[in-house]
Short mmCIF file of C-alpha atoms in Angstrom, two decimals:
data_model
loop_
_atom_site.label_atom_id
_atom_site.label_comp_id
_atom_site.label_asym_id
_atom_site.label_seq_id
_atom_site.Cartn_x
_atom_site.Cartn_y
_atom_site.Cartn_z
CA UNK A 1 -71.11 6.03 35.40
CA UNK A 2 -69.78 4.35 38.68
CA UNK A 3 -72.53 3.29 40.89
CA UNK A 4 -73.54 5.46 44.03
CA UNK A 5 -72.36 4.17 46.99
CA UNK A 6 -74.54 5.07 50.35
CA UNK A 7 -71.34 4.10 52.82
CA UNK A 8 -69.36 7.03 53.97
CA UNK A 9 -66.31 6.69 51.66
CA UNK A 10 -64.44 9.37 53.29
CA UNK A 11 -65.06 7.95 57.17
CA UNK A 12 -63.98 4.60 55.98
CA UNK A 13 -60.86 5.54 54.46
CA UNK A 14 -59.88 7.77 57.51
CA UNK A 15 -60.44 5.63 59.49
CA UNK A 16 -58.71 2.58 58.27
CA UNK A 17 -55.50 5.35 57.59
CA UNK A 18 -56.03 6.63 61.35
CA UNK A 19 -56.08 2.57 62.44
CA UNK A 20 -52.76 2.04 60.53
CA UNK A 21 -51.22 5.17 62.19
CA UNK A 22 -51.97 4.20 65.58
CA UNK A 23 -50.39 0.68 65.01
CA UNK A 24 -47.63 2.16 65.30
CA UNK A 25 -45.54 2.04 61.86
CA UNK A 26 -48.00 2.49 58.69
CA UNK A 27 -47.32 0.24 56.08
CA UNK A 28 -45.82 2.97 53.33
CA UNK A 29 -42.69 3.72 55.79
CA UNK A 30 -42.60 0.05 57.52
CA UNK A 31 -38.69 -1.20 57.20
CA UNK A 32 -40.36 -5.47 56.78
CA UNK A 33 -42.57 -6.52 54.17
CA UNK A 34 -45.93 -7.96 54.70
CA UNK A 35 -47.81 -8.72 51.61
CA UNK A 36 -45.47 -10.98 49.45
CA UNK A 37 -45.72 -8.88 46.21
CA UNK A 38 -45.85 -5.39 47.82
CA UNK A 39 -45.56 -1.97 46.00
CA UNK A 40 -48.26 0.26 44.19
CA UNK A 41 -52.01 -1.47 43.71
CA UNK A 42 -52.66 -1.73 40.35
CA UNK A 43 -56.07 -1.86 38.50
CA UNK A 44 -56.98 -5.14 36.33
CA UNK A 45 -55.33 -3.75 33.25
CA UNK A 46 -52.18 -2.82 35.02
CA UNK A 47 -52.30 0.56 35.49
CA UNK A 48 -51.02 1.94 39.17
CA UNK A 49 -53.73 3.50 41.06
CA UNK A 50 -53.11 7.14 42.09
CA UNK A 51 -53.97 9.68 44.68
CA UNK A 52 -56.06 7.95 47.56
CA UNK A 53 -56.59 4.97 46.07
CA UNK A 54 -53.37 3.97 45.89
CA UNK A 55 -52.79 4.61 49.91
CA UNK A 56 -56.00 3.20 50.83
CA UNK A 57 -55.37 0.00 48.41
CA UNK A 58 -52.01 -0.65 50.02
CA UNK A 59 -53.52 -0.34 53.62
CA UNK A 60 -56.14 -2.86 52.87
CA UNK A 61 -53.79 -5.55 51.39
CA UNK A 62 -51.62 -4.74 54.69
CA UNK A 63 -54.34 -5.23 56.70
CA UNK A 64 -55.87 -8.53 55.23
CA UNK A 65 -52.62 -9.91 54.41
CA UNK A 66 -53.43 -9.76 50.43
CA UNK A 67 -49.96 -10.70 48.06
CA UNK A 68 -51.24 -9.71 44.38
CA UNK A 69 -50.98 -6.16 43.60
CA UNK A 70 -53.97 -6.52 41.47
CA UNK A 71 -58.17 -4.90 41.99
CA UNK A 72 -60.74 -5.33 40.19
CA UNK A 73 -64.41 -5.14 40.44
CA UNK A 74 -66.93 -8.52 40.41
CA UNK A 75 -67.86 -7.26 36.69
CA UNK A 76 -64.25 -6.94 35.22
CA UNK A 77 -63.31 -10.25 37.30
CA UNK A 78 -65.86 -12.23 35.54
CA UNK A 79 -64.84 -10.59 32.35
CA UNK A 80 -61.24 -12.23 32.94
CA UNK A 81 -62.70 -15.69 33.62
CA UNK A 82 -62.81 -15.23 37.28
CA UNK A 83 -64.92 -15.52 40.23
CA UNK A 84 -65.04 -13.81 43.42
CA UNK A 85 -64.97 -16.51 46.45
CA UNK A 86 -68.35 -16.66 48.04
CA UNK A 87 -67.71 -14.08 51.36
CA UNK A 88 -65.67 -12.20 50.44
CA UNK A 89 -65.59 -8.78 51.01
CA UNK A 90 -65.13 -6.16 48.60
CA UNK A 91 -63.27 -2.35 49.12
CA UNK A 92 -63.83 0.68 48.43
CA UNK A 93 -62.23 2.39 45.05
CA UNK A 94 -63.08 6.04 44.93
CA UNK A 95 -63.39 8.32 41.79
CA UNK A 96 -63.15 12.15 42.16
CA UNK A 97 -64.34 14.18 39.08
CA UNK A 98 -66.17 17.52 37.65
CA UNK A 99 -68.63 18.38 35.82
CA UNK A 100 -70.23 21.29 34.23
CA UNK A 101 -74.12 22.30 34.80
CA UNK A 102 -75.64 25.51 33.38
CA UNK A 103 -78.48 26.97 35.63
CA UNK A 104 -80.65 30.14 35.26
CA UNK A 105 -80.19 32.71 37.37
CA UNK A 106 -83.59 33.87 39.05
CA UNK A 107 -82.34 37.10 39.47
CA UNK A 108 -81.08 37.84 36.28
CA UNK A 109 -82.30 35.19 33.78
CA UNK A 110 -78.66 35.03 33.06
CA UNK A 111 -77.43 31.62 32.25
CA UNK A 112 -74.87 30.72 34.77
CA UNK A 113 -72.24 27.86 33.99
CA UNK A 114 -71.06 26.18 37.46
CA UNK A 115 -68.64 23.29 38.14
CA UNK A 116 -69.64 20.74 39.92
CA UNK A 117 -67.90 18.20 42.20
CA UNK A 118 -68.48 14.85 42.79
CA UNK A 119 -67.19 11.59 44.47
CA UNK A 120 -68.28 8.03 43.39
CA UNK A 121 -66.91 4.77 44.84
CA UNK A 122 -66.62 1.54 43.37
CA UNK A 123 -66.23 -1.73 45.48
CA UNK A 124 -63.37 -3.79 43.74
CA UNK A 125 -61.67 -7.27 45.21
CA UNK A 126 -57.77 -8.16 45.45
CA UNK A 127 -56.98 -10.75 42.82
CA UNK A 128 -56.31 -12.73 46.14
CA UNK A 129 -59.89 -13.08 46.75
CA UNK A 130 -60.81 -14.40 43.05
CA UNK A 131 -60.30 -17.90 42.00
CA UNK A 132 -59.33 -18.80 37.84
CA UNK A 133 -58.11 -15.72 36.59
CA UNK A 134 -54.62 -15.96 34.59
CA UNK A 135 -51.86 -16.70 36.20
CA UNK A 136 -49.94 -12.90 36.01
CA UNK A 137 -52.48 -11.86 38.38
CA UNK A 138 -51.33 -13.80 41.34
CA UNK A 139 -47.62 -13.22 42.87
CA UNK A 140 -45.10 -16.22 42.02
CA UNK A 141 -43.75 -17.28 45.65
CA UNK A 142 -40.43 -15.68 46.46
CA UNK A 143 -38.27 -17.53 48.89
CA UNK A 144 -36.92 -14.98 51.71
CA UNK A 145 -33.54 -13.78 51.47
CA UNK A 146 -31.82 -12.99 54.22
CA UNK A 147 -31.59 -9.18 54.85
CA UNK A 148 -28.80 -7.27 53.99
CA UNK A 149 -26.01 -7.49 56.91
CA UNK A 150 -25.11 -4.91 58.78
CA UNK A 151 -21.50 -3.24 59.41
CA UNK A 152 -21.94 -3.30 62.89
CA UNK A 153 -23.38 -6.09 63.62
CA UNK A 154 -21.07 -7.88 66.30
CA UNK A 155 -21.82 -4.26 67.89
CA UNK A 156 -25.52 -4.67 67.77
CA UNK A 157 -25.10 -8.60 68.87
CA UNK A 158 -23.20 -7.03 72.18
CA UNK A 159 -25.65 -4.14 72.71
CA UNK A 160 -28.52 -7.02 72.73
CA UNK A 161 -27.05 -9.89 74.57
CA UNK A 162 -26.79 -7.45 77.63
CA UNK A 163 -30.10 -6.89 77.96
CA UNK A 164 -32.12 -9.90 79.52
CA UNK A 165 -35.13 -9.55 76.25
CA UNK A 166 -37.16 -12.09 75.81
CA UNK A 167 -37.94 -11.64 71.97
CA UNK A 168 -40.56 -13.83 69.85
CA UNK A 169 -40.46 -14.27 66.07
CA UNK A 170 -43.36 -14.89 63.88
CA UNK A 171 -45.98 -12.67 62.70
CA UNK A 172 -45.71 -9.11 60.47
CA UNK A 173 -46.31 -6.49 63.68
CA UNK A 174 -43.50 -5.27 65.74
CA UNK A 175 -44.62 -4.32 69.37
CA UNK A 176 -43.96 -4.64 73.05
CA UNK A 177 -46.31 -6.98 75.06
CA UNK A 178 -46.57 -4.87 78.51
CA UNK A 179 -49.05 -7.69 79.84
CA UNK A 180 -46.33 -10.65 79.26
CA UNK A 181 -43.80 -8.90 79.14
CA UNK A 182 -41.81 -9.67 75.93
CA UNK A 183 -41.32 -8.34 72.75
CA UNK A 184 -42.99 -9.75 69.17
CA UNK A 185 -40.92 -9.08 66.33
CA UNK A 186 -41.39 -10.25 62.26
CA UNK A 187 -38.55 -12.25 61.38
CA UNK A 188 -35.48 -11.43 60.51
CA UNK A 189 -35.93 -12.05 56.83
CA UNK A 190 -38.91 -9.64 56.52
CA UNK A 191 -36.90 -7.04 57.34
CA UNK A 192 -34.58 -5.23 54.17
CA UNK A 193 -31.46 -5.03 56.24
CA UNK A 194 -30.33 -6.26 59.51
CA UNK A 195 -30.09 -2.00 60.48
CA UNK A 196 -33.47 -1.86 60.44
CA UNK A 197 -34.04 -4.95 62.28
CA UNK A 198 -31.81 -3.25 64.72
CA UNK A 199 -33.79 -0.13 64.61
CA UNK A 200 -36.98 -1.71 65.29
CA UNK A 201 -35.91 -3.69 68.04
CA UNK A 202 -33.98 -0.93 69.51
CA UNK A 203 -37.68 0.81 69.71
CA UNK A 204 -39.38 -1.99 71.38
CA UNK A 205 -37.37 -2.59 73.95
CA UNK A 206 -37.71 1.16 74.24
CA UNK A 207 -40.88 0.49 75.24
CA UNK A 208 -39.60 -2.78 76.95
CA UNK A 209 -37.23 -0.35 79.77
CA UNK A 210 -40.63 1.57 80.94
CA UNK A 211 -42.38 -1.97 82.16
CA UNK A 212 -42.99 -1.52 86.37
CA UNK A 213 -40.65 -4.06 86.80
CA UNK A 214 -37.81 -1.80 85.55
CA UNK A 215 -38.36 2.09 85.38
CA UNK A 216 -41.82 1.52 85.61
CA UNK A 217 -42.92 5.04 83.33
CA UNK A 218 -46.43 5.75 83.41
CA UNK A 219 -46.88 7.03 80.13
CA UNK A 220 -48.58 5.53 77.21
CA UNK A 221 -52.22 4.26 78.83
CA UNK A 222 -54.11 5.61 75.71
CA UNK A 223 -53.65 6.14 72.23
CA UNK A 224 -53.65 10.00 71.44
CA UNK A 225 -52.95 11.25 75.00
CA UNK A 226 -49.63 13.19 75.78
CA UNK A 227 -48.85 10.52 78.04
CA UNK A 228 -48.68 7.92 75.29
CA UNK A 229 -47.18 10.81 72.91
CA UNK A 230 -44.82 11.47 75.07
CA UNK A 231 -43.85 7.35 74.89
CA UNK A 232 -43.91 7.32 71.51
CA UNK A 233 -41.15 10.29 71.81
CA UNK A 234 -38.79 8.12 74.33
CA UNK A 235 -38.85 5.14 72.25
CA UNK A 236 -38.14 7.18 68.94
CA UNK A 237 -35.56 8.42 70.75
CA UNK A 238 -33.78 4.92 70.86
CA UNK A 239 -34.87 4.06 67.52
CA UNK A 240 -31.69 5.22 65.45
CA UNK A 241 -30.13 2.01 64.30
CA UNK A 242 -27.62 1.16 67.04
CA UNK A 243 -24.71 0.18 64.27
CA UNK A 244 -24.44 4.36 64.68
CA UNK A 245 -23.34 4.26 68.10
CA UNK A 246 -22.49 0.99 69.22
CA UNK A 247 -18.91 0.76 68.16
#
């Protein structure tokens, strides 16, 4: 049976969900790629995690950075010849499941069958944090390919060169630096096409028009207020990848 776990499995994956959400762009609908192998987490033996696990998993690796699609626990590590790196730290792999208890009814005496429900959590490790084990487990480096160009792209060069942007590469986050006043965008290559670069950037500098220095909007001082809501709504509203109206 998995072990009982005394953390509160369902706080900590709500929360790290909620965290992703407020980032701005959660990692199942982002248009770049962070981790380098991507796609569904998969347990040691290679079958895809479902249900929460598998959204939970993939949030994780986002958030760490992690390339190998591949979880395991310590036990099932060592089993493959590995070893988890000394501080590491493991996450949470939940297990949902029934089962069936018959109790006495004190009224009756009548023997009464219930189902019960029940949630265990293992703590597993991303092949990334495991030295030795065979090679499948970690990604083979993949040199990045430029994204796919766009149809309008000496449209979206125009639109952009207007606009006196200061724009920094580097990274895997996408967001508008209000404080220094420039935006932070992955590069190029991380992104699948060059329309969803476009897209992207056309939301940041969204974001970039409402800085005091130009139209100076007030919205957006806290997460989860209308004000910052109601941002959220005026940059989504520049977000449509300009190749569709720039020509």
């Amino acid at each position: 049976m998995p072990k009982k776990d005394s953390r509160d499995v369902a706080a900590e994956i709500t929360a790290l969900i909620v965290r992703k959400l407020e980032e701005g762009v959660p990692p199942w609908s982002r248009p770049w790629s962070v981790t380098g192998a991507g796609a569904r987490p998969l347990r040691h033996c290679g079958t895809a995690y479902s249900g929460i696990n598998s959204l939970y998993l993939w949030a994780i690796a986002d958030t760490r950075g992690y390339r190998s699609r591949y979880w395991m626990t310590y036990r099932q590590a060592a089993e493959l010849g590995g070893q988890v790196r000394r501080g590491e730290t493991g996450s949470l792999s939940v297990y949902f499941s029934t089962f069936a208890k018959t109790e006495t009814d004190r009224r009756t005496g009548d023997e009464v069958r219930k189902t019960i429900r029940f949630l265990r959590s293992y703590i597993v490790f991303s092949a990334d944090q495991i030295d030795g084990l065979p090679a499948h487990f970690y990604p083979t480096p993949v040199a990045a390919l430029p994204p796919t160009p766009s149809e309008h792209q000496a449209a979206i060069d125009r639109f952009f060169a207007t606009l006196p942007l200061d724009v920094r590469h580097g990274g895997d986050s996408a967001f508008f630096n209000r404080a220094f006043d420039f935006i932070q965008m992955p590069p190029p290559a991380a992104f699948r096409t060059m329309d969803h670069y476009a897209s992207t950037l056309a939301h940041e500098t969204v974001h970039w028009t409402g800085h005091e220095h130009r139209l100076a909007r007030t919205f957006g001082k806290r997460f989860g207020d209308a004000a910052y809501s109601f941002e959220e709504l005026v940059a989504l509203s520049g977000q449509s990848a300009p190749s569709a109206t720039l020509q």
